[in-house]
PDB file of C-alpha atoms in Angstrom:
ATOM      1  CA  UNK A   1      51.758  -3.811 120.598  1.00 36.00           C
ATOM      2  CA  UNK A   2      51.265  -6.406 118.264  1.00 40.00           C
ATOM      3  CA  UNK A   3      47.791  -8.159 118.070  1.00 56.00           C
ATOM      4  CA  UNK A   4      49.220 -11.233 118.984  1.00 83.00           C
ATOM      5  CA  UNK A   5      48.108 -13.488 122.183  1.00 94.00           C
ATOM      6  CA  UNK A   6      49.809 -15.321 124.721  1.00 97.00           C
ATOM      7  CA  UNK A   7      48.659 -18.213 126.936  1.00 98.00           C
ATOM      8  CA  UNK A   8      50.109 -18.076 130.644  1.00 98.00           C
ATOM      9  CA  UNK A   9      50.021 -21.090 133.447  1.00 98.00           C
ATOM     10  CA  UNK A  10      51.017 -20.089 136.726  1.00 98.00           C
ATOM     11  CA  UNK A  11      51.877 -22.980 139.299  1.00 97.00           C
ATOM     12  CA  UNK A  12      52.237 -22.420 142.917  1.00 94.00           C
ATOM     13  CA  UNK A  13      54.886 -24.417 145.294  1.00 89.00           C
ATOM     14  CA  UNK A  14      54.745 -26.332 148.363  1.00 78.00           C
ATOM     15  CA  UNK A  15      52.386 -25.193 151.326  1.00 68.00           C
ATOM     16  CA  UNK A  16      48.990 -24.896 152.274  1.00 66.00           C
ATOM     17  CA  UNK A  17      47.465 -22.777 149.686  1.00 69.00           C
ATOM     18  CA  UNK A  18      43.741 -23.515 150.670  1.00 69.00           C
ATOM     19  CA  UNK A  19      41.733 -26.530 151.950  1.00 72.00           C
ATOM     20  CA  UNK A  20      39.586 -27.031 148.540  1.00 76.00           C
ATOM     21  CA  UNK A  21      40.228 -26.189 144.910  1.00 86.00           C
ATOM     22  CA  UNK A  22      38.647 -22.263 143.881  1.00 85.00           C
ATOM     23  CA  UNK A  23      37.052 -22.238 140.178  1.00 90.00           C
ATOM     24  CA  UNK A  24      39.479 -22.942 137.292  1.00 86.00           C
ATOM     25  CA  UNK A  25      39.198 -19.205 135.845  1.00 89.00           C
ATOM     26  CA  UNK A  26      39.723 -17.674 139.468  1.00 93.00           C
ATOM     27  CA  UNK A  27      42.971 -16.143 140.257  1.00 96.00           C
ATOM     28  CA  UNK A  28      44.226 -17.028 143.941  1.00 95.00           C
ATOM     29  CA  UNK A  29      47.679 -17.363 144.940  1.00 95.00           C
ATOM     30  CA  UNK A  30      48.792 -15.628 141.837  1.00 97.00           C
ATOM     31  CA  UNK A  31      46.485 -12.520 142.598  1.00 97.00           C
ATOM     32  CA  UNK A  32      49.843 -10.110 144.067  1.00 97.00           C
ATOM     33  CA  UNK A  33      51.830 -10.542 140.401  1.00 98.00           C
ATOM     34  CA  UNK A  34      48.238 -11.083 138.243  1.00 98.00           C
ATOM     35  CA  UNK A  35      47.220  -7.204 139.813  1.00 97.00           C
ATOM     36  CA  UNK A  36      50.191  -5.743 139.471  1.00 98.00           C
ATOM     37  CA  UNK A  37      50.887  -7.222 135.252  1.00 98.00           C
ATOM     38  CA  UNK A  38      47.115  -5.823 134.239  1.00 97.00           C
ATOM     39  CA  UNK A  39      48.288  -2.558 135.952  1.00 97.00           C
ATOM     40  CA  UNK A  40      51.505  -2.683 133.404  1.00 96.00           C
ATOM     41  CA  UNK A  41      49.397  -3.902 130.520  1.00 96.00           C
ATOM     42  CA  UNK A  42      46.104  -2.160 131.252  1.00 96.00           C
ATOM     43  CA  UNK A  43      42.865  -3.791 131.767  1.00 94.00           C
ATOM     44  CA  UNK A  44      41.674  -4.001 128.294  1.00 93.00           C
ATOM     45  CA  UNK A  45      44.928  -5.323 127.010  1.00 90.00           C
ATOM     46  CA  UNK A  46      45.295  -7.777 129.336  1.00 94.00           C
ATOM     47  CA  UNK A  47      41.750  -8.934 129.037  1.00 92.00           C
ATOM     48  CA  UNK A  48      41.595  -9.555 125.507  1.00 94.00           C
ATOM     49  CA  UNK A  49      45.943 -10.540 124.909  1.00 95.00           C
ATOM     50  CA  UNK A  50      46.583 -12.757 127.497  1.00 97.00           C
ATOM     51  CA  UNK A  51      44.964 -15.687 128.611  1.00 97.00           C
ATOM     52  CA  UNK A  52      45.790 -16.543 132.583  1.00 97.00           C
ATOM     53  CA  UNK A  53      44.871 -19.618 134.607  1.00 97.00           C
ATOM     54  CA  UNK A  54      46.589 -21.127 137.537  1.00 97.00           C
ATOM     55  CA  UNK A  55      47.639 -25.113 138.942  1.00 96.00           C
ATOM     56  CA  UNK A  56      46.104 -25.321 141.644  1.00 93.00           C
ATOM     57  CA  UNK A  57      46.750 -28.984 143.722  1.00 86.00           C
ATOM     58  CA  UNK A  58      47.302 -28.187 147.279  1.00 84.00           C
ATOM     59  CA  UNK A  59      44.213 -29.581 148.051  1.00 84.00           C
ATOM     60  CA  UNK A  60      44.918 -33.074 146.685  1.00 83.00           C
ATOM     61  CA  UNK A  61      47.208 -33.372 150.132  1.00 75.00           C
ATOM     62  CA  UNK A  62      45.233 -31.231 152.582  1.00 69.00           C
ATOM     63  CA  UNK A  63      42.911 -34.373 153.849  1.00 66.00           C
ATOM     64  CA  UNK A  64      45.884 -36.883 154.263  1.00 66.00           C
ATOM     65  CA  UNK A  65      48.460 -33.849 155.829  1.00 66.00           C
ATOM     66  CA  UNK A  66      45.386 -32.735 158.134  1.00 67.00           C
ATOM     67  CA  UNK A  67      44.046 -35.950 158.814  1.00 68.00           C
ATOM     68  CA  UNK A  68      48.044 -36.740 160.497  1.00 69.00           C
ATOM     69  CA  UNK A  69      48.150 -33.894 161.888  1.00 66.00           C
ATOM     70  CA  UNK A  70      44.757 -34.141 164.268  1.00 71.00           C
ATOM     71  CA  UNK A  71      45.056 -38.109 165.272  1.00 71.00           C
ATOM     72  CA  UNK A  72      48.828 -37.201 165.632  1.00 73.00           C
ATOM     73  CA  UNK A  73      48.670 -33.860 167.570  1.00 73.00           C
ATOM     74  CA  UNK A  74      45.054 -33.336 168.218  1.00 69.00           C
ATOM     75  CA  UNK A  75      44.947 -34.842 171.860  1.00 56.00           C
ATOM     76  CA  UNK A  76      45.057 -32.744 175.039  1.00 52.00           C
ATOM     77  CA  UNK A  77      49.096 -33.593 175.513  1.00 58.00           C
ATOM     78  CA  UNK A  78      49.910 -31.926 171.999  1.00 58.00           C
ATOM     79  CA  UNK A  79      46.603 -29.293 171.277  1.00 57.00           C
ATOM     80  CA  UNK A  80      48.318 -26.803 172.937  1.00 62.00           C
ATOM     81  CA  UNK A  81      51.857 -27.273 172.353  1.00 63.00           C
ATOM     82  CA  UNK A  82      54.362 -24.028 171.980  1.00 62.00           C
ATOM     83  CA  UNK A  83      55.820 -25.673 168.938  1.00 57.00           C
ATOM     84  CA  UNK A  84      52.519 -27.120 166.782  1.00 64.00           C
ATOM     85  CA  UNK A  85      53.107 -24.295 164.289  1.00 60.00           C
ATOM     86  CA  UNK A  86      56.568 -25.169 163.355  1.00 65.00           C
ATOM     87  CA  UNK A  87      55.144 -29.498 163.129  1.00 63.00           C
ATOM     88  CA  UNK A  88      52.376 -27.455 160.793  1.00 65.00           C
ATOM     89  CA  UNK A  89      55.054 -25.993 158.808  1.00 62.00           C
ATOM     90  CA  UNK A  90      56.931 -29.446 158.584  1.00 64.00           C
ATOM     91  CA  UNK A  91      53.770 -31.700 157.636  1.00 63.00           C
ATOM     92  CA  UNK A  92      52.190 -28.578 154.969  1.00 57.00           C
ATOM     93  CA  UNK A  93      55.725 -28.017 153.228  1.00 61.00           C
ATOM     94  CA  UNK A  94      58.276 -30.652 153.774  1.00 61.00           C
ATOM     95  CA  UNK A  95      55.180 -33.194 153.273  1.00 57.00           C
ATOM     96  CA  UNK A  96      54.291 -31.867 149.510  1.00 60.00           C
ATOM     97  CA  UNK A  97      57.655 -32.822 147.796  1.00 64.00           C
ATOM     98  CA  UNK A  98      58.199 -36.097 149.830  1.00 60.00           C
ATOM     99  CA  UNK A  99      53.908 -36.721 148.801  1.00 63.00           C
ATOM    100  CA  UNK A 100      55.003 -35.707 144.761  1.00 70.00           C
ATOM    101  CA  UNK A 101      58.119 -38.173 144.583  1.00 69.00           C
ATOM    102  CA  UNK A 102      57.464 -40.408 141.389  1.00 63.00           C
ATOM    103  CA  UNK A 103      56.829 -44.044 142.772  1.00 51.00           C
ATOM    104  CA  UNK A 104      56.529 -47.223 140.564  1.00 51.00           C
ATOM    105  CA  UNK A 105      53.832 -48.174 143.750  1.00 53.00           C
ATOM    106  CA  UNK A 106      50.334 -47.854 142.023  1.00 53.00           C
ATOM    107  CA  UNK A 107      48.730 -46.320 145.269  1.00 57.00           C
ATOM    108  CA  UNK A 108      51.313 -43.586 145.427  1.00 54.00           C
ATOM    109  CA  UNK A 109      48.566 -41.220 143.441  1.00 72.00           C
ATOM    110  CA  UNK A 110      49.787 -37.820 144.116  1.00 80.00           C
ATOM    111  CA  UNK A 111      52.515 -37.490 141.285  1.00 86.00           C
ATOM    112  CA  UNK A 112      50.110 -38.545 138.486  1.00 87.00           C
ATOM    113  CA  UNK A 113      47.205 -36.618 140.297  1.00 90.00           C
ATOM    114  CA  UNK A 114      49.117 -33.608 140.273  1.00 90.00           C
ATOM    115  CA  UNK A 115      50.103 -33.729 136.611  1.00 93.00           C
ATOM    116  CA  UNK A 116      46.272 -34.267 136.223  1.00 93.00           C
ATOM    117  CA  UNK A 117      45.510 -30.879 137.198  1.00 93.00           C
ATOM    118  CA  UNK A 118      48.551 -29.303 134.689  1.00 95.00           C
ATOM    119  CA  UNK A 119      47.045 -30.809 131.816  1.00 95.00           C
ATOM    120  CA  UNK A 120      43.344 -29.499 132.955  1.00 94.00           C
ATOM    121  CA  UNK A 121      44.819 -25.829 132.766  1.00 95.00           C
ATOM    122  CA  UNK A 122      46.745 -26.339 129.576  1.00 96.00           C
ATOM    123  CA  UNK A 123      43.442 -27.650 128.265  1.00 95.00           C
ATOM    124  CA  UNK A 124      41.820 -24.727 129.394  1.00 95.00           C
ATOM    125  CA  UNK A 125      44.187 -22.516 128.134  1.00 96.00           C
ATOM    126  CA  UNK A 126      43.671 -23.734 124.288  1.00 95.00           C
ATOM    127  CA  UNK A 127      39.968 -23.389 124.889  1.00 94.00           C
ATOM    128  CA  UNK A 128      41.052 -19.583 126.042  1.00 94.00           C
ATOM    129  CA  UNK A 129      43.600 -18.603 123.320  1.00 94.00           C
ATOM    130  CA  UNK A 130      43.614 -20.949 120.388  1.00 92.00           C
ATOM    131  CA  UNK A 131      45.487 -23.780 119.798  1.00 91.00           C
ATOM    132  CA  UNK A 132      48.767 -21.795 118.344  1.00 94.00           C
ATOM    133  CA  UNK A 133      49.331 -19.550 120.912  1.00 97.00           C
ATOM    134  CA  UNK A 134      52.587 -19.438 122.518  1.00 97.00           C
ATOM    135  CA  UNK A 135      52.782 -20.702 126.069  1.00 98.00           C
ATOM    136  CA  UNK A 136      54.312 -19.286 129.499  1.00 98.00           C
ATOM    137  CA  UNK A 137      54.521 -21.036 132.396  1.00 98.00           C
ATOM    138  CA  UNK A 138      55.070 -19.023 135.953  1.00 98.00           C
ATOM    139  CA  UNK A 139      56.312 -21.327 138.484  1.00 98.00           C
ATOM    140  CA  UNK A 140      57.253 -21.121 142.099  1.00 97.00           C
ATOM    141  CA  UNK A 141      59.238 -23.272 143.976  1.00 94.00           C
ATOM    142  CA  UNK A 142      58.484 -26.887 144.195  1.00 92.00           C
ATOM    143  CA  UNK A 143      55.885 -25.822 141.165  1.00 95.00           C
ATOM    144  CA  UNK A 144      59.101 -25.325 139.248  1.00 96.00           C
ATOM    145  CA  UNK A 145      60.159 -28.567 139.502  1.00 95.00           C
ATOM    146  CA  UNK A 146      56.427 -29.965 139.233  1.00 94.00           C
ATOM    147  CA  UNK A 147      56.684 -28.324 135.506  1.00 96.00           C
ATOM    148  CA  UNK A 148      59.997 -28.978 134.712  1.00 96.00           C
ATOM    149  CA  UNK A 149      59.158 -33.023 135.304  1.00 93.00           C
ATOM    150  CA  UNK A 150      55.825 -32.496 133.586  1.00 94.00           C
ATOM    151  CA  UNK A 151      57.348 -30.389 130.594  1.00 95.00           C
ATOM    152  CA  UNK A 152      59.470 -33.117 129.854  1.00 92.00           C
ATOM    153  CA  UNK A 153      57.357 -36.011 130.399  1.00 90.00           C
ATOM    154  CA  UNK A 154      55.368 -33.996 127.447  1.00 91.00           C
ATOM    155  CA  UNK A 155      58.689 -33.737 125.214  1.00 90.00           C
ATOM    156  CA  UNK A 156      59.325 -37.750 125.772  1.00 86.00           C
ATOM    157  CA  UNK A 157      55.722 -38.248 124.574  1.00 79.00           C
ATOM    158  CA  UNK A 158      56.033 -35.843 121.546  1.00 62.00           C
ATOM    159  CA  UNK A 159      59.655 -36.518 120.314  1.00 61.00           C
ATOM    160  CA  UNK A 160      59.855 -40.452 120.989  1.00 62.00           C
ATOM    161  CA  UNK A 161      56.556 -41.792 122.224  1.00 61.00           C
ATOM    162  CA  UNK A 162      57.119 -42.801 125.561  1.00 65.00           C
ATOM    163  CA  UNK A 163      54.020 -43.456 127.589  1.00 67.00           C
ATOM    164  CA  UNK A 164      52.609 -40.329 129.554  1.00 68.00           C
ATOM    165  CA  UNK A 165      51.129 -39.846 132.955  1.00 72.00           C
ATOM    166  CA  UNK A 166      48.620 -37.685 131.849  1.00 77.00           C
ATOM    167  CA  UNK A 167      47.047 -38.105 128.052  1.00 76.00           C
ATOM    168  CA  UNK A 168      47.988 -35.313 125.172  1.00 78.00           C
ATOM    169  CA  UNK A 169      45.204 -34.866 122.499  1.00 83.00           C
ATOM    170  CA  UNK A 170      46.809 -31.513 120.630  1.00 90.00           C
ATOM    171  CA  UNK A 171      49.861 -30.025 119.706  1.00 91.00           C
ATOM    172  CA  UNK A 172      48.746 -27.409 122.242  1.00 95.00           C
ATOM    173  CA  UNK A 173      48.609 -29.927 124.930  1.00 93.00           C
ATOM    174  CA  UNK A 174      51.845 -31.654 123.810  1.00 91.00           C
ATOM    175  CA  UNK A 175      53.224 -28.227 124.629  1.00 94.00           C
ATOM    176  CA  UNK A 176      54.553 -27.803 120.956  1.00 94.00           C
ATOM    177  CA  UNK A 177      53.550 -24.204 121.470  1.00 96.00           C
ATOM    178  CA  UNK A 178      56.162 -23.722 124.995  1.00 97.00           C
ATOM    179  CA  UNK A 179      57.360 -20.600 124.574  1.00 98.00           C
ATOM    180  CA  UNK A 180      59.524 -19.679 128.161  1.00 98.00           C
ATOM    181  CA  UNK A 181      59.863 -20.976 131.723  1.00 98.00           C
ATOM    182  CA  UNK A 182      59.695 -18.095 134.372  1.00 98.00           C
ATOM    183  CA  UNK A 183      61.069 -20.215 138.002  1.00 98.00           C
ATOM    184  CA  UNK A 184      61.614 -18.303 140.831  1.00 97.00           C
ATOM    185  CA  UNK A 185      62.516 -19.458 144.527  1.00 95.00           C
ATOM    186  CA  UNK A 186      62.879 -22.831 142.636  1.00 95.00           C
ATOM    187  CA  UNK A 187      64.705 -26.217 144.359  1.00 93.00           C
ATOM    188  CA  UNK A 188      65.011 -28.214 141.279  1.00 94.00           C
ATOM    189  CA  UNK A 189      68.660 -28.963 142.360  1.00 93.00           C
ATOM    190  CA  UNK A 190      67.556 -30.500 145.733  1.00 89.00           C
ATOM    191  CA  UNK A 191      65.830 -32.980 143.915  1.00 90.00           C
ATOM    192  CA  UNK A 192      68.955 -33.807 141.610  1.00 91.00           C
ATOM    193  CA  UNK A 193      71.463 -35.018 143.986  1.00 87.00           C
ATOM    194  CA  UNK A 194      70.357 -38.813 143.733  1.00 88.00           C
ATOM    195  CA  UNK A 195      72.106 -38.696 140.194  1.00 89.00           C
ATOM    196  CA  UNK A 196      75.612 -38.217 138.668  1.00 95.00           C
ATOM    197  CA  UNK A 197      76.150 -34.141 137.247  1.00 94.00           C
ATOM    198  CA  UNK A 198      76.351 -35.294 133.881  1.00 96.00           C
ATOM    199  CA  UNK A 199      73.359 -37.492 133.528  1.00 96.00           C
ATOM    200  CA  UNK A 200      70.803 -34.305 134.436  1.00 95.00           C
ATOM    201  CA  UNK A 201      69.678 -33.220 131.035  1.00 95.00           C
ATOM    202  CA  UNK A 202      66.943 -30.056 131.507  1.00 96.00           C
ATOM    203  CA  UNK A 203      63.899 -29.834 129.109  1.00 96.00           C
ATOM    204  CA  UNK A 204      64.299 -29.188 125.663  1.00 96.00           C
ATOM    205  CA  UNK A 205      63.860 -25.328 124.512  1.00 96.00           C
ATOM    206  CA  UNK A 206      60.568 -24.282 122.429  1.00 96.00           C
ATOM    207  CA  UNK A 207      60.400 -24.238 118.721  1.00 94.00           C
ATOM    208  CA  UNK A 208      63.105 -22.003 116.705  1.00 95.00           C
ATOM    209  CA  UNK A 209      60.034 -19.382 116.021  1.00 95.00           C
ATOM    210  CA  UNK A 210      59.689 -19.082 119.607  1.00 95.00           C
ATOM    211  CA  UNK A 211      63.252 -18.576 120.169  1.00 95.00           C
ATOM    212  CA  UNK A 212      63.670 -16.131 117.709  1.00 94.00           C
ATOM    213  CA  UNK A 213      61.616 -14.214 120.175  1.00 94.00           C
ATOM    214  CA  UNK A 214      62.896 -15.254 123.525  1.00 96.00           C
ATOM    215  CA  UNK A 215      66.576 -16.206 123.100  1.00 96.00           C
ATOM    216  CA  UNK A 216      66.438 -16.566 127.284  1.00 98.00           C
ATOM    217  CA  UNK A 217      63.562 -18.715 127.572  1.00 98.00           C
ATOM    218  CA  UNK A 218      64.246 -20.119 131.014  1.00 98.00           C
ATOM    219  CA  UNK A 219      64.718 -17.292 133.740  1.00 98.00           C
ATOM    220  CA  UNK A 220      65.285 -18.744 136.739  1.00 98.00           C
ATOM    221  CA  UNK A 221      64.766 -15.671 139.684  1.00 97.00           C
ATOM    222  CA  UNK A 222      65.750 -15.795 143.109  1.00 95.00           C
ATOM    223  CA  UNK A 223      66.623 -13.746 146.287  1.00 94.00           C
ATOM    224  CA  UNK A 224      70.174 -15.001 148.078  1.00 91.00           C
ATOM    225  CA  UNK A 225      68.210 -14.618 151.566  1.00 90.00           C
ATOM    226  CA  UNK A 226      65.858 -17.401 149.987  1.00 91.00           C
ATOM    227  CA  UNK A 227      67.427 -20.339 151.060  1.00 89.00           C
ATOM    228  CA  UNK A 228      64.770 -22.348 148.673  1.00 90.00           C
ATOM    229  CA  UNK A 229      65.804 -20.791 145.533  1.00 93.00           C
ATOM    230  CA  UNK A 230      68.587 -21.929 144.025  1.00 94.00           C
ATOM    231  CA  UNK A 231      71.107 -21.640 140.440  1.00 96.00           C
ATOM    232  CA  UNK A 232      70.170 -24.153 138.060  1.00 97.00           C
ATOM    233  CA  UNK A 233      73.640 -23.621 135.500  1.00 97.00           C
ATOM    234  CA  UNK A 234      75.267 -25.592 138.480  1.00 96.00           C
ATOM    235  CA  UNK A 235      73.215 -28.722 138.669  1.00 97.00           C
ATOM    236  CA  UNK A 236      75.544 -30.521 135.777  1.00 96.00           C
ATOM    237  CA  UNK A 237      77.157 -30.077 132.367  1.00 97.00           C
ATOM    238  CA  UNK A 238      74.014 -29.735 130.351  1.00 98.00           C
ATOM    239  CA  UNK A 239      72.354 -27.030 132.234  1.00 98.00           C
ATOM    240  CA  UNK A 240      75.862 -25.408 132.387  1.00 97.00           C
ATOM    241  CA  UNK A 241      75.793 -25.709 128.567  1.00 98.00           C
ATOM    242  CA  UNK A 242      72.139 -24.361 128.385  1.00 98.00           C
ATOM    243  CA  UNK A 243      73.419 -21.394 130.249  1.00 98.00           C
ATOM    244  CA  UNK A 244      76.607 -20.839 127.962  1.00 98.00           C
ATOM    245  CA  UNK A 245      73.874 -20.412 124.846  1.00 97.00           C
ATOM    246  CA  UNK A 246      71.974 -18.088 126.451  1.00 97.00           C
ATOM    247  CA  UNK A 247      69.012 -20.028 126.905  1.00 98.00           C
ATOM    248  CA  UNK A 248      68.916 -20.260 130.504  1.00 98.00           C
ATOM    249  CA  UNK A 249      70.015 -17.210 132.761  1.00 98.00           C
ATOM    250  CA  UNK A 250      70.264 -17.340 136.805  1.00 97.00           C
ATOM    251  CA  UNK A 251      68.815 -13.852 138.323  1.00 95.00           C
ATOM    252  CA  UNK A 252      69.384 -12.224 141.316  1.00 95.00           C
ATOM    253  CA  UNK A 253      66.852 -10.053 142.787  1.00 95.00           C
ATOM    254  CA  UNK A 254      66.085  -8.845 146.286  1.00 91.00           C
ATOM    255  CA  UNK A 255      62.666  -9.667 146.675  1.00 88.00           C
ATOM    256  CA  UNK A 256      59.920  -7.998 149.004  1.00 75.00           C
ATOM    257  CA  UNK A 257      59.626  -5.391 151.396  1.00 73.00           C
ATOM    258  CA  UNK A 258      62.628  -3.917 153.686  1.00 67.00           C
ATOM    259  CA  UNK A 259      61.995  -5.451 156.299  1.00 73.00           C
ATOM    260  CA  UNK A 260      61.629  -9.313 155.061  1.00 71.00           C
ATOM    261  CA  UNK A 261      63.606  -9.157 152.353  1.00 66.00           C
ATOM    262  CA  UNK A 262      67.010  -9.960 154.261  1.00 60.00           C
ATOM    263  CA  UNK A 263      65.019 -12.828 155.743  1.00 71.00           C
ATOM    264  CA  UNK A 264      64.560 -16.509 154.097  1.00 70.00           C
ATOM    265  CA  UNK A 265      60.631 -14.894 153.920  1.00 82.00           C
ATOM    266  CA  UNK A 266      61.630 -13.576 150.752  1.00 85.00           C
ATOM    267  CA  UNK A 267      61.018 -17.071 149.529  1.00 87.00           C
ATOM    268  CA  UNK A 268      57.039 -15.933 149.161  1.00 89.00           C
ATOM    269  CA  UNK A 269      57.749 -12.710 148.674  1.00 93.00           C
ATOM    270  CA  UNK A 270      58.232 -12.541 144.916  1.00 96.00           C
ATOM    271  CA  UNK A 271      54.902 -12.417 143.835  1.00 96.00           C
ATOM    272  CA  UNK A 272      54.166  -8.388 144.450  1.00 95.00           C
ATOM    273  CA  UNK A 273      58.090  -7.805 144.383  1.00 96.00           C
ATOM    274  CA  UNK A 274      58.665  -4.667 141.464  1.00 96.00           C
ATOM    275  CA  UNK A 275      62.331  -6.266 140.143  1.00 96.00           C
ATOM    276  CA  UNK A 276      59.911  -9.854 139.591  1.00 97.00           C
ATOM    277  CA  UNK A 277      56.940  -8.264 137.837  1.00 97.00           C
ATOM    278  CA  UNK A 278      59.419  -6.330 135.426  1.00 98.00           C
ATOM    279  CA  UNK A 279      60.997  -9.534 134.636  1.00 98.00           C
ATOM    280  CA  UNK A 280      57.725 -11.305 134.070  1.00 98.00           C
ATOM    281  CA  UNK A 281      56.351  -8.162 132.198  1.00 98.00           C
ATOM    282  CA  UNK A 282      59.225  -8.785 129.926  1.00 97.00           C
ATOM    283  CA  UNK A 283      58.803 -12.171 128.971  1.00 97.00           C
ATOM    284  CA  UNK A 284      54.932 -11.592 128.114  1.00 97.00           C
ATOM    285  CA  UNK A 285      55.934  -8.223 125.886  1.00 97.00           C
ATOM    286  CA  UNK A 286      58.336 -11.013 123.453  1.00 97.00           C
ATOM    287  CA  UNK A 287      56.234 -13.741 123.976  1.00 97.00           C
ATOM    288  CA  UNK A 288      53.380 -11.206 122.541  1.00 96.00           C
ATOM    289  CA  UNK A 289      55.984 -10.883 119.598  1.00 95.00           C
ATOM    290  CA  UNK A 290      55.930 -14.219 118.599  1.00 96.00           C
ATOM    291  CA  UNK A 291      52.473 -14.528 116.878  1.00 93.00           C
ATOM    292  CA  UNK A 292      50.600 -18.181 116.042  1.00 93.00           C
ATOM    293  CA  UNK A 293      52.583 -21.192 116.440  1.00 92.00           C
ATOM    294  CA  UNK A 294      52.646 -23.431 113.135  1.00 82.00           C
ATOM    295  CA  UNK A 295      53.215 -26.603 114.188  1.00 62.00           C
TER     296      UNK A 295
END
């Protein structure tokens, strides 16, 4: 293998993931497909080649969701109730991408809050593996579309100018070094349908020395029992068109064990699934290909 590193940042989707944010270099919610990649790569190789931290924000909508949930259903006529679990359920997932909606309204925080703690792992990441090392991000559901906004609020900023959320001090940060987009049990089209087909333009692909590597570099994996995950070719024209040049590919897989896999469960199921690792296995191995990013 070539001596070559890679930078990876994994982002989880909606749901309670934990009440408080674990140490920057500590691998939670990612821990099922982090085990089973150093198995593939061995421990030494994956120590010293690739450079692994994760987004963590669940915690930025614990208090608020929580807080709700005990004035709302705290009482004695609701403490009890048969159903709490599935108003859990509701509040914890439906509430994250309703909380992440980009508002104009200063005191809606979470959107730029959220990109806040993207940047503070991408930042981490250059401190990890240098400042030309090619870039992977892992996301799962609603993270997909989390990165997908952020990765192209970062192209706006780069290419044109715009104003960012969140501010970009290196090429690194600018994400000049993207490299491939791993999205699995993703629901960017849900948030899509508030637009015409043909004005959804995806992200721009990474540099043409990082797609001499990775021709695909946008898998998008899901199980057909996940009723989360969803195509992306379909959402319009362009992504159709990104599909046609090979850059974008819609996967199949049936993810987790026999007996959840035929299930919508499968929609948290991919992170120890064997078809999912290989796939992410595979993207690391040509993104390990690439070498430093000149930019």
């Amino acid at each position: 293998m070539a001596q070559n590193r890679v930078a990876i940042a994994v982002i989880h989707g909606m749901g309670n993931q934990g009440v408080s944010r674990p140490p920057i270099n500590k691998v939670t919610f990612s821990t099922p497909l982090y085990h089973a990649l150093v198995q593939k790569f061995g421990q030494d190789a994956f120590r010293t080649k690739i450079a692994w931290r994760e987004v963590f924000w669940a915690d930025l909508l614990y208090p608020s969701q929580l807080g709700y949930y005990d004035r709302a259903f705290g009482g004695r006529d609701f403490k009890h109730h048969e159903w709490n679990w599935a108003r859990d359920y509701v509040i914890h997932n439906l509430g994250d991408p309703a909380a992440y909606f980009k508002s104009t309204d200063q005191k809606a925080y979470v959107y730029k809050k959220i990109h806040e703690r993207v940047a503070e792992t991408i930042t981490e990441l250059e401190s990890q593996a240098g400042e030309g090392t090619p870039l992977l991000i892992f996301a799962h559901s609603l993270g997909g579309h989390i990165m997908s906004n952020y990765i192209y609020d970062a192209q706006q900023y780069a290419l044109r100018g715009k104003k960012a959320i969140v501010g970009f001090r290196s090429d690194f940060e600018m994400l000049k070094t993207f490299s491939g987009f791993l999205t699995f049990g993703c629901n960017i089209p849900v948030f899509t349908f508030g637009y015409k087909p043909e004005d959804l333009h995806p992200i721009a692909g990474p540099c043409a020395q990082a797609q001499a590597k990775i021709k695909t570099w946008w898998q998008n994996v899901n199980d057909r029992e996940d009723v989360l995950g969803m195509p992306l070719a379909a959402i319009g024209e362009h992504y159709n068109a990104l599909a046609k040049r090979g850059e974008l590919k819609d996967h199949w897989i049936d993810a987790g064990p026999w007996y959840s896999s035929w299930t919508p469960k499968a929609h948290n199921d991919y992170w120890a699934d064997p078809d999912f690792v290989a796939i992410a296995e595979g993207n690391i191995q040509k993104a390990l290909k690439i070498g430093q990013i000149g930019v």
